Amino acid sequence: AAATGTGVGVRNDRKQININST
């Protein structure tokens, strides 16, 4: 998963990526 600025990274990877994915 990549920390994109959109809401794609926070869908399933929010536990791993919740720094840039809002």
Coordinates of N, CA and C in Angstrom, one line a residue:
A1 N 0.8 -1.2 0.0 CA 0.0 0.0 0.0 C 0.9 1.2 0.0
A2 N 0.4 2.2 -0.7 CA 1.2 3.5 -0.8 C 0.4 4.6 -0.1
A3 N 1.1 5.5 0.5 CA 0.4 6.6 1.2 C 0.1 7.7 0.2
T4 N -1.0 7.5 -0.4 CA -1.5 8.5 -1.3 C -2.2 9.6 -0.6
G5 N -2.5 10.7 -1.1 CA -3.2 11.7 -0.4 C -4.7 11.5 -0.5
T6 N -5.2 10.6 -1.2 CA -6.6 10.3 -1.5 C -7.2 9.6 -0.3
G7 N -8.0 8.6 -0.6 CA -8.7 7.8 0.4 C -8.5 6.4 0.1
V8 N -7.6 6.1 -0.8 CA -7.4 4.7 -1.2 C -6.5 4.0 -0.2
G9 N -5.6 4.7 0.4 CA -4.6 4.0 1.3 C -5.3 3.8 2.7
V10 N -6.3 4.6 2.9 CA -6.9 4.5 4.3 C -8.1 3.5 4.3
R11 N -8.4 2.9 3.2 CA -9.5 1.9 3.1 C -9.1 0.6 3.8
N12 N -8.0 0.0 3.5 CA -7.7 -1.2 4.0 C -6.3 -1.2 4.7
D13 N -5.6 -0.1 4.5 CA -4.2 0.0 5.0 C -4.2 1.1 6.0
R14 N -5.3 1.5 6.5 CA -5.3 2.7 7.4 C -4.6 2.3 8.7
K15 N -4.5 1.0 9.0 CA -3.7 0.6 10.2 C -2.2 0.7 9.9
Q16 N -1.9 0.6 8.7 CA -0.5 0.7 8.3 C -0.2 2.1 7.8
I17 N -1.1 2.6 7.1 CA -0.9 4.0 6.5 C -2.0 4.9 6.9
N18 N -1.7 5.7 7.9 CA -2.7 6.7 8.3 C -2.0 8.0 8.6
I19 N -0.9 8.2 7.8 CA -0.1 9.4 8.0 C -0.5 10.4 6.9
N20 N -0.6 9.9 5.7 CA -0.9 10.8 4.5 C -2.3 10.4 3.9
S21 N -2.8 9.3 4.2 CA -4.1 8.9 3.6 C -5.2 9.4 4.6
T22 N -6.0 10.3 4.1 CA -7.0 10.8 5.0 C -8.4 10.1 4.7

